[in-house]
Coordinates of C-alpha atoms in Angstrom, one line a residue:
Chain A
X1112 CA -24.9 -11.1 21.1
X1113 CA -24.0 -13.5 23.8
X1114 CA -23.8 -12.6 27.5
X1115 CA -20.0 -13.1 27.7
X1116 CA -19.4 -10.0 25.6
X1117 CA -20.2 -7.2 28.0
X1118 CA -19.1 -4.4 25.7
X1119 CA -21.3 -5.6 22.8
X1120 CA -24.0 -3.1 22.1
X1121 CA -27.5 -4.4 22.3
X1122 CA -28.8 -4.4 18.7
X1123 CA -31.3 -1.8 17.8
X1124 CA -30.5 0.6 20.6
X1125 CA -28.7 3.8 21.1
X1126 CA -25.0 3.1 21.2
X1127 CA -21.7 5.0 21.3
X1128 CA -19.7 5.5 18.2
X1129 CA -17.0 3.1 19.3
X1130 CA -19.6 0.4 20.1
X1131 CA -20.9 0.7 16.5
X1132 CA -17.4 0.1 15.3
X1133 CA -17.0 -2.9 17.5
X1134 CA -20.2 -4.4 16.3
X1135 CA -19.2 -4.0 12.6
X1136 CA -15.8 -5.5 13.3
X1137 CA -17.3 -8.4 15.3
X1138 CA -19.9 -9.2 12.6
X1139 CA -17.4 -9.1 9.8
X1140 CA -14.9 -11.2 11.7
X1141 CA -17.6 -13.7 12.3
X1142 CA -18.7 -13.7 8.8
X1143 CA -15.2 -14.0 7.2
X1144 CA -12.4 -15.9 8.9
X1145 CA -9.8 -14.0 7.0
X1146 CA -10.6 -10.6 8.5
X1147 CA -7.8 -9.7 10.8
X1148 CA -7.1 -6.6 13.0
X1149 CA -3.6 -5.1 13.1
X1150 CA -2.6 -2.1 15.2
X1151 CA -1.1 -0.6 18.2
X1152 CA -2.9 -1.6 21.5
X1153 CA -5.8 -3.3 19.7
X1154 CA -5.6 -6.6 21.5
X1155 CA -6.1 -6.9 25.3
X1156 CA -6.0 -3.2 25.8
X1157 CA -9.0 -2.9 23.5
X1158 CA -7.9 -0.1 21.2
X1159 CA -6.8 3.4 22.0
X1160 CA -10.4 4.6 21.8
X1161 CA -11.8 1.3 23.2
X1162 CA -13.0 0.5 19.7
X1163 CA -11.7 -3.1 19.6
X1164 CA -12.8 -4.0 23.1
X1165 CA -13.7 -7.7 23.5
X1166 CA -12.5 -8.8 20.1
X1167 CA -9.2 -10.4 21.1
X1168 CA -11.1 -12.4 23.7
X1169 CA -13.4 -13.7 21.0
X1170 CA -11.1 -14.1 18.0
X1171 CA -7.7 -14.7 19.5
X1172 CA -4.3 -13.2 19.0
X1173 CA -3.7 -14.5 15.5
X1174 CA -6.7 -12.4 14.3
X1175 CA -6.2 -9.4 16.6
X1176 CA -2.6 -8.4 16.5
X1177 CA -0.7 -5.8 18.5
X1178 CA 2.1 -4.2 16.6
X1179 CA 5.2 -2.2 17.4
X1180 CA 4.9 1.5 17.0
X1181 CA 6.0 1.3 13.4
X1182 CA 3.3 2.6 11.0
X1183 CA 5.3 1.8 7.9
X1184 CA 5.3 -1.9 8.6
X1185 CA 1.9 -1.8 10.1
X1186 CA 0.4 -0.5 6.8
X1187 CA 2.8 -2.5 4.7
X1188 CA 2.1 -5.8 6.3
X1189 CA -1.6 -5.2 6.0
X1190 CA -1.2 -4.3 2.3
X1191 CA 0.8 -7.4 1.6
X1192 CA -1.5 -9.6 3.6
X1193 CA -4.5 -8.1 1.7
X1194 CA -2.9 -8.8 -1.6
X1195 CA -2.2 -12.4 -0.6
X1196 CA -5.6 -13.3 0.7
X1197 CA -6.4 -11.8 4.1
X1198 CA -8.8 -8.9 4.8
X1199 CA -6.9 -6.8 7.3
X1200 CA -8.2 -3.8 9.1
X1201 CA -5.1 -1.8 10.2
X1202 CA -5.5 0.8 12.9
X1203 CA -3.6 4.1 12.8
X1204 CA -4.3 5.8 16.1
X1205 CA -3.8 9.3 14.8
X1206 CA -4.2 10.3 11.2
X1207 CA -1.1 12.4 11.5
X1208 CA 0.9 9.1 11.7
X1209 CA -0.6 7.8 8.5
X1210 CA 2.1 9.9 6.9
X1211 CA 4.6 7.2 8.1
X1212 CA 2.6 4.5 6.3
X1213 CA 1.7 6.4 3.1
X1214 CA 4.3 4.6 0.9
X1215 CA 2.7 1.1 1.1
X1216 CA -0.8 2.7 0.9
X1217 CA -0.2 5.1 -1.9
X1218 CA 2.5 3.5 -3.9
X1219 CA 1.4 -0.1 -3.5
X1220 CA -2.1 -0.7 -2.3
X1221 CA -3.7 2.0 -4.5
X1222 CA -1.7 0.8 -7.5
X1223 CA -1.7 -3.0 -7.1
X1224 CA -4.8 -3.8 -9.2
X1225 CA -3.6 -1.5 -12.0
X1226 CA 0.0 -2.4 -12.0
X1227 CA -0.6 -6.1 -12.0
X1228 CA -3.2 -5.8 -14.8
X1229 CA -5.9 -7.0 -12.4
X1230 CA -4.1 -10.0 -11.1
X1231 CA -4.0 -8.7 -7.5
X1232 CA -6.2 -6.6 -5.3
X1233 CA -5.6 -5.1 -1.9
X1234 CA -8.8 -5.4 0.2
X1235 CA -7.7 -3.7 3.3
X1236 CA -9.2 -1.0 5.5
X1237 CA -7.0 1.6 7.1
X1238 CA -9.0 2.8 10.1
X1239 CA -7.7 6.0 11.4
X1240 CA -8.8 8.9 13.6
X1241 CA -8.6 12.5 12.5
X1242 CA -9.6 15.8 14.2
X1243 CA -8.5 18.2 16.8
X1244 CA -9.1 17.7 20.5
X1245 CA -6.4 19.3 22.5
X1246 CA -3.4 17.2 21.5
X1247 CA -1.4 19.6 19.5
X1248 CA 0.3 20.0 16.1
X1249 CA 1.1 16.4 15.3
X1250 CA -2.0 14.7 16.7
X1251 CA -4.8 16.8 15.3
X1252 CA -4.8 16.9 11.6
X1253 CA -7.4 16.0 9.0
X1254 CA -5.5 15.0 6.0
X1255 CA -8.2 13.3 3.9
X1256 CA -8.0 15.7 1.0
X1257 CA -4.5 14.4 0.3
X1258 CA -5.9 10.9 -0.1
X1259 CA -8.6 12.1 -2.5
X1260 CA -5.9 12.8 -5.0
X1261 CA -4.8 9.2 -5.2
X1262 CA -6.5 7.1 -7.9
X1263 CA -7.4 3.7 -6.3
X1264 CA -8.2 4.9 -2.8
X1265 CA -11.7 5.0 -1.4
X1266 CA -12.3 7.2 1.6
X1267 CA -15.2 7.0 4.2
X1268 CA -15.7 9.5 6.9
X1269 CA -18.9 8.9 8.9
X1270 CA -20.5 11.2 11.4
X1271 CA -23.0 8.9 13.2
X1272 CA -22.7 5.5 14.9
X1273 CA -25.0 4.0 12.4
X1274 CA -23.0 5.3 9.4
X1275 CA -19.8 4.1 11.1
X1276 CA -21.3 0.6 11.4
X1277 CA -22.7 0.4 7.9
X1278 CA -19.7 2.1 6.2
X1279 CA -17.1 0.0 8.0
X1280 CA -18.9 -3.2 7.0
X1281 CA -18.9 -2.0 3.4
X1282 CA -15.3 -1.0 3.7
X1283 CA -14.2 -4.5 4.9
X1284 CA -16.1 -6.2 2.1
X1285 CA -14.6 -3.8 -0.5
X1286 CA -12.0 -5.4 -2.9
X1287 CA -9.8 -2.4 -2.9
X1288 CA -8.1 -0.2 -0.2
X1289 CA -10.4 2.0 1.9
X1290 CA -9.3 4.6 4.4
X1291 CA -12.0 4.8 7.1
X1292 CA -11.7 8.0 9.0
X1293 CA -13.4 8.6 12.3
X1294 CA -12.9 11.6 14.6
X1295 CA -11.8 12.0 18.3
X1296 CA -14.8 14.2 19.1
X1297 CA -17.2 11.6 17.7
X1298 CA -16.2 8.8 20.1
X1299 CA -18.3 10.3 23.0
X1300 CA -21.3 10.7 20.8
X1301 CA -24.2 8.1 20.7
X1302 CA -26.8 7.3 18.1
X1303 CA -29.4 4.7 17.2
X1304 CA -28.2 1.7 15.2
X1305 CA -31.0 -0.6 13.9
X1306 CA -31.0 -4.2 15.0
X1307 CA -30.7 -6.0 11.7
X1308 CA -27.4 -6.3 9.8
X1309 CA -27.2 -3.5 7.2
X1310 CA -24.6 -2.0 5.0
X1311 CA -24.3 1.6 3.7
X1312 CA -23.1 1.9 0.1
X1313 CA -20.2 4.2 -0.8
X1314 CA -21.0 7.4 -2.7
X1315 CA -24.4 7.9 -1.0
X1316 CA -24.6 11.2 0.8
X1317 CA -27.3 11.8 3.4
X1318 CA -29.3 15.0 3.9
X1319 CA -29.1 15.5 7.7
X1320 CA -31.4 18.5 7.8
X1321 CA -33.6 19.8 5.0
X1322 CA -33.6 23.5 4.1
X1323 CA -34.3 26.0 1.3
X1324 CA -31.9 28.9 1.4
X1325 CA -28.4 27.4 1.8
X1326 CA -26.7 24.1 1.5
X1327 CA -23.9 23.2 3.8
X1328 CA -21.9 20.3 2.5
X1329 CA -19.6 18.5 5.0
X1330 CA -18.7 15.2 6.6
X1331 CA -17.5 13.6 9.8
X1332 CA -17.5 15.7 13.0
X1333 CA -18.2 18.9 11.1
X1334 CA -21.7 17.6 10.4
X1335 CA -22.4 18.3 14.1
X1336 CA -20.9 21.7 13.8
X1337 CA -23.0 22.4 10.7
X1338 CA -26.2 21.3 12.4
X1339 CA -25.5 23.6 15.4
X1340 CA -24.9 26.4 12.9
X1341 CA -28.1 25.6 11.0
X1342 CA -30.0 25.8 14.2
X1343 CA -28.5 29.2 14.9
X1344 CA -29.2 30.4 11.4
X1345 CA -32.9 29.9 11.9
X1346 CA -32.8 33.0 14.1
X1347 CA -31.6 35.0 11.2
X1348 CA -34.3 33.6 8.9
X1349 CA -32.0 31.3 7.0
X1350 CA -33.2 27.8 6.3
X1351 CA -30.2 25.5 6.0
X1352 CA -29.9 22.1 4.3
X1353 CA -27.0 20.0 5.7
X1354 CA -25.5 17.3 3.6
X1355 CA -23.3 14.6 5.1
X1356 CA -21.1 13.2 2.3
X1357 CA -20.3 10.1 4.3
X1358 CA -17.7 9.1 1.7
X1359 CA -15.2 11.5 0.1
X1360 CA -14.3 9.1 -2.7
X1361 CA -16.5 8.1 -4.3
X1362 CA -18.2 11.5 -4.0
X1363 CA -21.9 11.8 -4.3
X1364 CA -21.9 14.8 -6.6
X1365 CA -25.5 14.2 -7.6
X1366 CA -27.0 14.8 -4.2
X1367 CA -24.9 17.9 -3.6
X1368 CA -25.7 19.4 -7.0
X1369 CA -29.5 18.7 -6.6
X1370 CA -29.5 20.5 -3.3
X1371 CA -27.4 23.4 -4.6
X1372 CA -29.9 23.8 -7.5
X1373 CA -32.7 24.3 -5.0
X1374 CA -31.0 26.6 -2.6
X1375 CA -28.7 28.5 -4.8
X1376 CA -26.1 28.9 -2.1
X1377 CA -23.5 26.4 -0.9
X1378 CA -21.1 26.5 2.0
X1379 CA -18.5 23.7 1.9
X1380 CA -17.2 22.9 5.4
X1381 CA -14.3 20.8 6.5
X1382 CA -11.9 20.5 9.4
X1383 CA -8.9 20.1 7.1
X1384 CA -7.0 22.8 5.3
X1385 CA -9.0 25.0 2.8
X1386 CA -6.2 25.0 0.3
X1387 CA -6.7 22.1 -2.1
X1388 CA -9.2 20.8 0.3
X1389 CA -12.4 18.7 0.0
X1390 CA -14.3 21.9 -0.3
X1391 CA -12.2 23.2 -3.1
X1392 CA -12.9 20.0 -5.1
X1393 CA -16.6 20.2 -4.3
X1394 CA -16.8 23.9 -5.1
X1395 CA -15.3 23.3 -8.5
X1396 CA -17.7 20.5 -9.3
X1397 CA -20.7 22.5 -8.2
X1398 CA -19.6 25.5 -10.2
X1399 CA -19.2 23.4 -13.3
X1400 CA -22.7 22.0 -13.0
X1401 CA -24.4 25.2 -11.8
X1402 CA -22.4 28.3 -12.8
X1403 CA -24.9 30.7 -11.0
X1404 CA -24.7 29.1 -7.6
X1405 CA -22.8 31.2 -5.0
X1406 CA -20.2 29.2 -3.0
X1407 CA -18.1 29.8 0.0
X1408 CA -15.7 27.5 1.9
X1409 CA -14.8 27.1 5.6
X1410 CA -11.9 25.0 6.8
X1411 CA -9.0 25.1 9.1
X1412 CA -7.0 28.3 9.0
X1413 CA -3.5 28.0 7.5
X1414 CA -1.5 27.3 10.7
X1415 CA -0.6 24.3 12.8
X1416 CA -3.2 23.1 15.3
X1417 CA -2.0 24.0 18.8
X1418 CA -2.7 22.1 22.0
X1419 CA -3.7 25.4 23.5
X1420 CA -7.5 25.4 23.5
X1421 CA -7.6 29.1 22.5
X1422 CA -5.3 28.5 19.5
X1423 CA -6.9 25.3 18.5
X1424 CA -10.4 26.8 18.4
X1425 CA -9.0 29.8 16.4
X1426 CA -7.7 27.3 13.8
X1427 CA -10.6 24.9 13.5
X1428 CA -14.0 25.8 12.1
X1429 CA -16.8 26.2 14.7
X1430 CA -20.4 27.1 14.5
X1431 CA -19.8 30.8 14.9
X1432 CA -17.6 30.9 11.8
X1433 CA -20.1 28.9 9.8
X1434 CA -22.9 31.2 10.8
X1435 CA -20.9 34.3 10.0
X1436 CA -19.9 32.9 6.6
X1437 CA -23.4 31.6 5.8
X1438 CA -25.0 35.0 6.6
X1439 CA -22.5 36.8 4.3
X1440 CA -23.1 34.3 1.6
X1441 CA -26.9 34.4 1.7
X1442 CA -27.1 38.2 2.1
X1443 CA -24.6 38.7 -0.7
X1444 CA -22.2 40.7 1.4
X1445 CA -18.7 39.5 0.9
X1446 CA -16.5 39.4 4.0
Chain B
X112 CA 23.1 -27.4 -12.8
X113 CA 22.8 -27.2 -16.6
X114 CA 19.4 -25.7 -16.0
X115 CA 21.0 -23.0 -13.8
X116 CA 23.4 -22.2 -16.6
X117 CA 20.6 -22.1 -19.1
X118 CA 18.5 -19.7 -17.0
X119 CA 21.5 -17.4 -16.4
X120 CA 22.3 -17.4 -20.1
X121 CA 18.7 -16.7 -20.9
X122 CA 18.6 -13.7 -18.6
X123 CA 21.8 -12.2 -20.2
X124 CA 20.6 -12.8 -23.7
X125 CA 17.1 -11.6 -23.0
X126 CA 18.5 -8.2 -21.8
X127 CA 20.7 -7.8 -24.8
X128 CA 17.7 -8.4 -27.1
X129 CA 15.5 -6.1 -25.1
X130 CA 17.9 -3.2 -25.4
X131 CA 18.1 -3.7 -29.1
X132 CA 14.3 -3.9 -29.4
X133 CA 13.6 -0.8 -27.4
X134 CA 16.8 1.3 -27.4
X135 CA 15.3 4.3 -25.5
X136 CA 13.4 2.5 -22.9
X137 CA 14.1 2.8 -19.2
X138 CA 15.3 -0.6 -17.9
X139 CA 17.2 -1.8 -14.8
X140 CA 19.3 -4.7 -16.0
X141 CA 20.4 -7.8 -14.1
X142 CA 23.7 -8.6 -16.0
X143 CA 26.3 -9.8 -13.5
X144 CA 23.6 -10.7 -10.9
X145 CA 22.1 -13.7 -12.7
X146 CA 23.5 -16.2 -10.1
X147 CA 21.5 -14.5 -7.3
X148 CA 18.2 -14.7 -9.1
X149 CA 18.7 -18.3 -10.3
X150 CA 20.1 -19.5 -7.0
X151 CA 17.0 -18.1 -5.2
X152 CA 14.5 -19.5 -7.7
X153 CA 16.1 -22.9 -7.4
X154 CA 14.8 -23.2 -3.8
X155 CA 11.2 -22.0 -4.5
X156 CA 8.4 -24.5 -4.5
X157 CA 4.9 -24.2 -6.0
X158 CA 2.9 -22.0 -3.6
X159 CA 5.9 -19.9 -2.6
X160 CA 6.0 -16.2 -3.6
X161 CA 8.9 -14.1 -4.7
X162 CA 9.0 -10.4 -4.3
X163 CA 11.7 -8.3 -5.8
X164 CA 13.0 -4.8 -6.5
X165 CA 12.5 -3.1 -9.8
X166 CA 15.6 -5.0 -11.1
X167 CA 13.2 -7.7 -11.9
X168 CA 14.1 -9.3 -15.2
X169 CA 16.5 -11.8 -13.7
X170 CA 14.1 -12.9 -10.9
X171 CA 11.2 -13.2 -13.4
X172 CA 13.0 -15.4 -15.9
X173 CA 14.6 -17.4 -13.1
X174 CA 11.1 -18.1 -11.8
X175 CA 10.3 -19.6 -15.2
X176 CA 8.1 -16.9 -16.5
X177 CA 7.5 -16.9 -20.2
X178 CA 10.2 -14.7 -21.9
X179 CA 7.7 -13.6 -24.5
X180 CA 5.3 -12.1 -22.0
X181 CA 8.1 -10.7 -19.9
X182 CA 9.5 -8.9 -23.0
X183 CA 6.0 -7.6 -23.9
X184 CA 5.6 -6.2 -20.3
X185 CA 9.0 -4.6 -20.4
X186 CA 8.0 -2.6 -23.5
X187 CA 4.5 -1.9 -22.3
X188 CA 2.5 -4.1 -24.6
X189 CA -0.9 -5.7 -23.9
X190 CA 0.4 -9.3 -23.9
X191 CA 2.7 -8.6 -21.0
X192 CA 1.8 -10.3 -17.7
X193 CA 0.3 -7.0 -16.4
X194 CA -1.2 -6.0 -19.7
X195 CA 1.6 -3.6 -20.1
X196 CA 0.4 -1.5 -17.2
X197 CA 3.1 -2.4 -14.7
X198 CA 6.3 -2.6 -16.8
X199 CA 9.6 -4.0 -15.8
X200 CA 9.5 -2.2 -12.5
X201 CA 6.3 -3.9 -11.5
X202 CA 6.4 -7.3 -13.2
X203 CA 4.0 -9.7 -11.5
X204 CA 2.6 -13.2 -12.0
X205 CA 1.6 -14.6 -8.7
X206 CA 0.2 -17.8 -10.3
X207 CA 3.8 -18.5 -11.4
X208 CA 5.3 -17.6 -8.0
X209 CA 6.4 -14.1 -8.8
X210 CA 4.2 -12.1 -6.5
X211 CA 5.8 -9.0 -8.0
X212 CA 8.5 -6.5 -8.4
X213 CA 8.0 -3.1 -6.8
X214 CA 10.2 -0.2 -8.0
X215 CA 10.2 1.7 -4.7
X216 CA 13.6 1.0 -3.0
X217 CA 12.7 -0.9 0.2
X218 CA 9.1 -0.6 -0.7
X219 CA 8.5 -4.4 -1.2
X220 CA 9.9 -5.4 2.2
X221 CA 6.9 -4.6 4.5
X222 CA 4.6 -5.9 1.8
X223 CA 6.6 -9.2 1.7
X224 CA 6.1 -9.5 5.5
X225 CA 2.3 -9.2 4.8
X226 CA 2.5 -11.9 2.1
X227 CA 4.3 -14.1 4.6
X228 CA 1.6 -13.4 7.1
X229 CA -1.1 -14.4 4.7
X230 CA 0.8 -17.6 3.7
X231 CA 1.2 -18.4 7.4
X232 CA -2.5 -18.2 7.8
X233 CA -3.7 -19.8 4.6
X234 CA -0.9 -22.0 3.1
X235 CA 1.3 -23.5 5.9
X236 CA 4.7 -24.5 4.6
X237 CA 4.8 -21.9 1.8
X238 CA 7.1 -19.0 2.1
X239 CA 7.7 -15.4 0.9
X240 CA 11.1 -14.3 -0.3
X241 CA 12.0 -10.7 -0.9
X242 CA 15.0 -9.6 -2.9
X243 CA 16.3 -6.0 -2.3
X244 CA 19.5 -4.2 -2.9
X245 CA 22.2 -2.9 -0.5
X246 CA 20.6 0.5 -1.2
X247 CA 17.5 -0.5 0.8
X248 CA 19.5 -1.5 3.9
X249 CA 19.6 2.0 5.5
X250 CA 15.8 2.2 5.2
X251 CA 13.6 1.9 8.2
X252 CA 11.3 -0.4 6.3
X253 CA 14.0 -3.1 6.5
X254 CA 14.4 -2.8 10.2
X255 CA 10.7 -2.7 10.8
X256 CA 10.2 -5.7 8.7
X257 CA 12.9 -7.8 10.4
X258 CA 11.5 -6.9 13.8
X259 CA 8.0 -8.0 13.0
X260 CA 9.1 -11.0 11.0
X261 CA 11.1 -12.2 14.0
X262 CA 8.3 -11.4 16.5
X263 CA 5.6 -13.1 14.5
X264 CA 7.8 -15.9 13.2
X265 CA 6.9 -15.2 9.7
X266 CA 7.8 -17.6 6.8
X267 CA 9.9 -14.9 5.2
X268 CA 13.4 -14.9 3.7
X269 CA 15.1 -11.6 3.0
X270 CA 17.7 -11.7 0.3
X271 CA 20.0 -8.7 0.0
X272 CA 21.5 -8.6 -3.4
X273 CA 24.4 -6.5 -2.4
X274 CA 25.8 -5.2 -5.7
X275 CA 27.8 -2.6 -3.8
X276 CA 26.2 0.6 -5.1
X277 CA 22.9 2.4 -5.0
X278 CA 23.2 4.2 -8.3
X279 CA 26.5 6.0 -7.5
X280 CA 26.7 5.7 -3.7
X281 CA 28.9 3.0 -2.4
X282 CA 27.5 0.6 0.2
X283 CA 30.1 1.6 2.7
X284 CA 29.0 5.2 2.4
X285 CA 25.4 4.3 3.0
X286 CA 25.4 1.7 5.7
X287 CA 27.2 1.9 9.1
X288 CA 27.2 -1.9 9.5
X289 CA 30.0 -3.7 7.7
X290 CA 27.6 -6.1 6.0
X291 CA 23.9 -6.0 5.5
X292 CA 23.8 -9.5 6.9
X293 CA 25.0 -8.2 10.2
X294 CA 21.8 -6.2 10.6
X295 CA 19.7 -9.4 10.9
X296 CA 21.5 -10.9 13.9
X297 CA 20.3 -8.4 16.5
X298 CA 16.7 -9.4 15.7
X299 CA 17.7 -13.1 16.2
X300 CA 17.3 -13.7 12.5
X301 CA 19.7 -16.3 11.1
X302 CA 21.8 -14.7 8.4
X303 CA 24.4 -15.9 5.9
X304 CA 26.9 -14.1 3.7
X305 CA 27.5 -15.7 0.3
X306 CA 29.3 -15.1 -2.9
X307 CA 26.6 -13.9 -5.2
X308 CA 28.7 -14.7 -8.3
X309 CA 28.6 -18.4 -7.5
X310 CA 25.2 -19.9 -8.3
X311 CA 25.9 -23.0 -6.3
X312 CA 26.8 -21.0 -3.2
X313 CA 23.6 -19.0 -3.5
X314 CA 21.5 -22.1 -4.1
X315 CA 23.0 -23.8 -1.0
X316 CA 22.5 -20.8 1.2
X317 CA 18.9 -20.3 0.1
X318 CA 18.1 -24.0 0.6
X319 CA 19.0 -23.8 4.3
X320 CA 17.4 -20.4 4.7
X321 CA 14.2 -21.5 3.0
X322 CA 14.0 -24.7 5.1
X323 CA 14.2 -22.6 8.3
X324 CA 11.6 -20.1 7.2
X325 CA 9.2 -22.8 6.3
X326 CA 9.3 -23.8 9.9
X327 CA 8.6 -20.2 11.1
X328 CA 12.2 -19.1 11.5
X329 CA 12.7 -16.0 9.2
X330 CA 16.1 -15.8 7.6
X331 CA 18.4 -13.4 5.9
X332 CA 20.8 -14.1 3.0
X333 CA 23.3 -11.5 1.7
X334 CA 24.6 -12.2 -1.8
X335 CA 27.7 -10.2 -2.7
X336 CA 27.4 -9.4 -6.4
X337 CA 28.1 -6.7 -8.9
X338 CA 26.1 -5.2 -11.7
X339 CA 27.9 -5.1 -15.0
X340 CA 26.0 -2.1 -16.3
X341 CA 25.3 1.3 -14.8
X342 CA 22.3 1.5 -12.5
X343 CA 19.8 1.9 -15.4
X344 CA 19.8 2.2 -19.1
X345 CA 19.7 6.0 -18.6
X346 CA 22.1 6.5 -15.7
X347 CA 25.7 7.6 -16.0
X348 CA 28.4 5.1 -15.1
X349 CA 30.4 6.4 -12.1
X350 CA 32.3 3.4 -10.9
X351 CA 36.0 3.1 -11.6
X352 CA 36.6 1.3 -15.0
X353 CA 39.2 -1.0 -13.5
X354 CA 36.8 -2.1 -10.8
X355 CA 34.1 -2.9 -13.3
X356 CA 36.6 -4.8 -15.5
X357 CA 37.8 -6.8 -12.5
X358 CA 34.2 -7.8 -11.6
X359 CA 33.4 -8.7 -15.2
X360 CA 36.3 -11.1 -15.0
X361 CA 34.2 -12.9 -12.3
X362 CA 31.2 -13.2 -14.6
X363 CA 28.9 -15.8 -12.9
X364 CA 28.0 -17.4 -16.3
X365 CA 31.5 -17.8 -17.5
X366 CA 32.6 -19.1 -14.1
X367 CA 29.9 -21.8 -14.2
X368 CA 30.7 -22.7 -17.8
X369 CA 34.3 -23.3 -16.8
X370 CA 33.3 -25.3 -13.7
X371 CA 30.9 -27.5 -15.7
X372 CA 33.5 -28.0 -18.4
X373 CA 36.2 -29.0 -16.0
X374 CA 33.8 -31.4 -14.3
X375 CA 33.0 -32.9 -17.6
X376 CA 29.3 -32.0 -17.3
X377 CA 29.2 -29.6 -20.2
X378 CA 30.9 -30.3 -23.5
X379 CA 31.7 -27.8 -26.3
X380 CA 28.9 -29.0 -28.6
X381 CA 26.4 -29.0 -25.8
X382 CA 27.2 -25.4 -24.9
X383 CA 26.9 -24.4 -28.6
X384 CA 23.5 -26.1 -28.8
X385 CA 22.4 -24.3 -25.6
X386 CA 23.5 -20.9 -26.9
X387 CA 21.6 -21.5 -30.2
X388 CA 18.4 -22.5 -28.3
X389 CA 18.6 -19.5 -26.1
X390 CA 19.2 -17.2 -29.0
X391 CA 16.1 -18.6 -30.8
X392 CA 14.1 -18.2 -27.6
X393 CA 14.9 -14.6 -27.0
X394 CA 14.5 -13.7 -30.6
X395 CA 11.1 -15.2 -30.6
X396 CA 10.3 -13.2 -27.4
X397 CA 11.4 -10.0 -29.1
X398 CA 9.3 -10.8 -32.1
X399 CA 6.3 -11.6 -29.9
X400 CA 6.6 -8.4 -28.0
X401 CA 7.1 -6.3 -31.1
X402 CA 3.9 -7.7 -32.7
X403 CA 1.9 -7.4 -29.5
X404 CA -0.7 -4.7 -29.5
X405 CA -0.4 -1.4 -27.6
X406 CA -2.7 -1.2 -24.5
X407 CA -6.0 0.5 -24.9
X408 CA -6.1 3.5 -22.6
X409 CA -9.9 3.2 -22.2
X410 CA -9.6 -0.4 -21.0
X411 CA -6.9 0.6 -18.4
X412 CA -9.5 2.7 -16.5
X413 CA -11.1 -0.6 -15.5
X414 CA -8.2 -1.6 -13.2
X415 CA -8.2 1.4 -10.9
X416 CA -8.8 0.6 -7.2

């Protein structure tokens, strides 16, 4: 990294989540001149979460483009540009607003390879931010399970700076559409990112903490919640394995099932809704592979996510709910 | 101009043969709107890309796609341009200048802006053209697309094929502006209103619009046309019979034939020869499509994502 890029993380050190994203974007934009960034406030402002800081200065305004507040055309233009030879990363500040851009993503990008008989691909990344952090009913949702139902979409949801770096690089090089989901509560977190360039493959879950009695399967910010809960569960004599899925599609069923086979108990944890959620899909797959394993799920309660801190924390899973559910699961007492 | 007539006659004859070949199939037909497709295609150059709505048969044949493979695609056979996976609603052959049809109303507009952005970056001088109906004009996608096309000076031409109805809803009941073309002006986009039943008028309007767009000045062309059939092969006809009859009197193909005859460009024998050639071409297309294999479901899994 040259000295005129003050926000660039020093390679091989502890960096903030957003800095890992900047590093991945910078490396990929340097490697491939057709990678472009499209989004609200991504140019001189440096991104809503300061996750594009310094990039317009380095790559110019033809490659780092501010857009109007118009998600349909933001996603649509990225999809069309991808199909015609660019590799756009389009930024949707809040995942809630991806709803406005779902038509080009779901009806076009996810279908283009199939519907053209393989003549066209849409190598774009939709980078968006999910999760609750005090901003209320329309700025807090985690809608990733909707996306899992769409053939043709890949979904990455990292929990650490290193995974954000490696998965974003893989996403940008992927020949089909990828939704890359980060989380508001992850931006203040930091972690070690090794110096050398490295990619993280899709469909490779990571065991964050080994354990013998219970497997917690989760992703994104809830990995941190799961690890706090696992720490707490030690006091109750429960040894918890925590699996970070890292990508939701493709889904690393093998790692999950192998862990479930050892522990015999699985708690699936997500910040999105339980109904038709990531956990529901996982639970079914685990049950098919291992009929005897006991499974419980924890997700958002079925209500909107208020900006009131009390109501938000009532809705969203926290370590206490995970601990309570885990104890009931392992002890065999249903709650 | 004889070539324009030939293409328009080909589109009309193709659709008649398609309906006979696959009587129950769901198709959106272009009869009545051939002059719009042919006039647009006349201005395209190699490297340009055309995007269109699901009413795609006219635009595809006007672009010069092989009627055999278009026919196969329309009935879901493996020799279609998209291996039968896209169908008429999603016909695509970018190599031949048809980036693709997309059957979501207004769904191809933002995508076309993206194609224009990629062309601006990678193929200066090339342009993207998007055809959409009057039914798309109340959609936010059109307004978002015009705004960004003007801001980013995209090489994009938006062609509204105003056939006056979206299924049963009259344009005046769906759009507050008097003409779709009026919408473009507020964005500083040059716009023209032309008779979509007159292939020469469409050709001329597109020629100037395309020239401007190649220089980074996006343009809008509204072609006033009329579809001779109901919305689709499965929709009820709701328009007044006398209105339909009146517009049929203005058939763009018959009008061009008359003009060419009066100008001494097209003789009776020549027209008969043209009709016979086209008849043979569409019959061969139908036979090709009929003989083409059905797609293999297992192979279709390969093209996901």
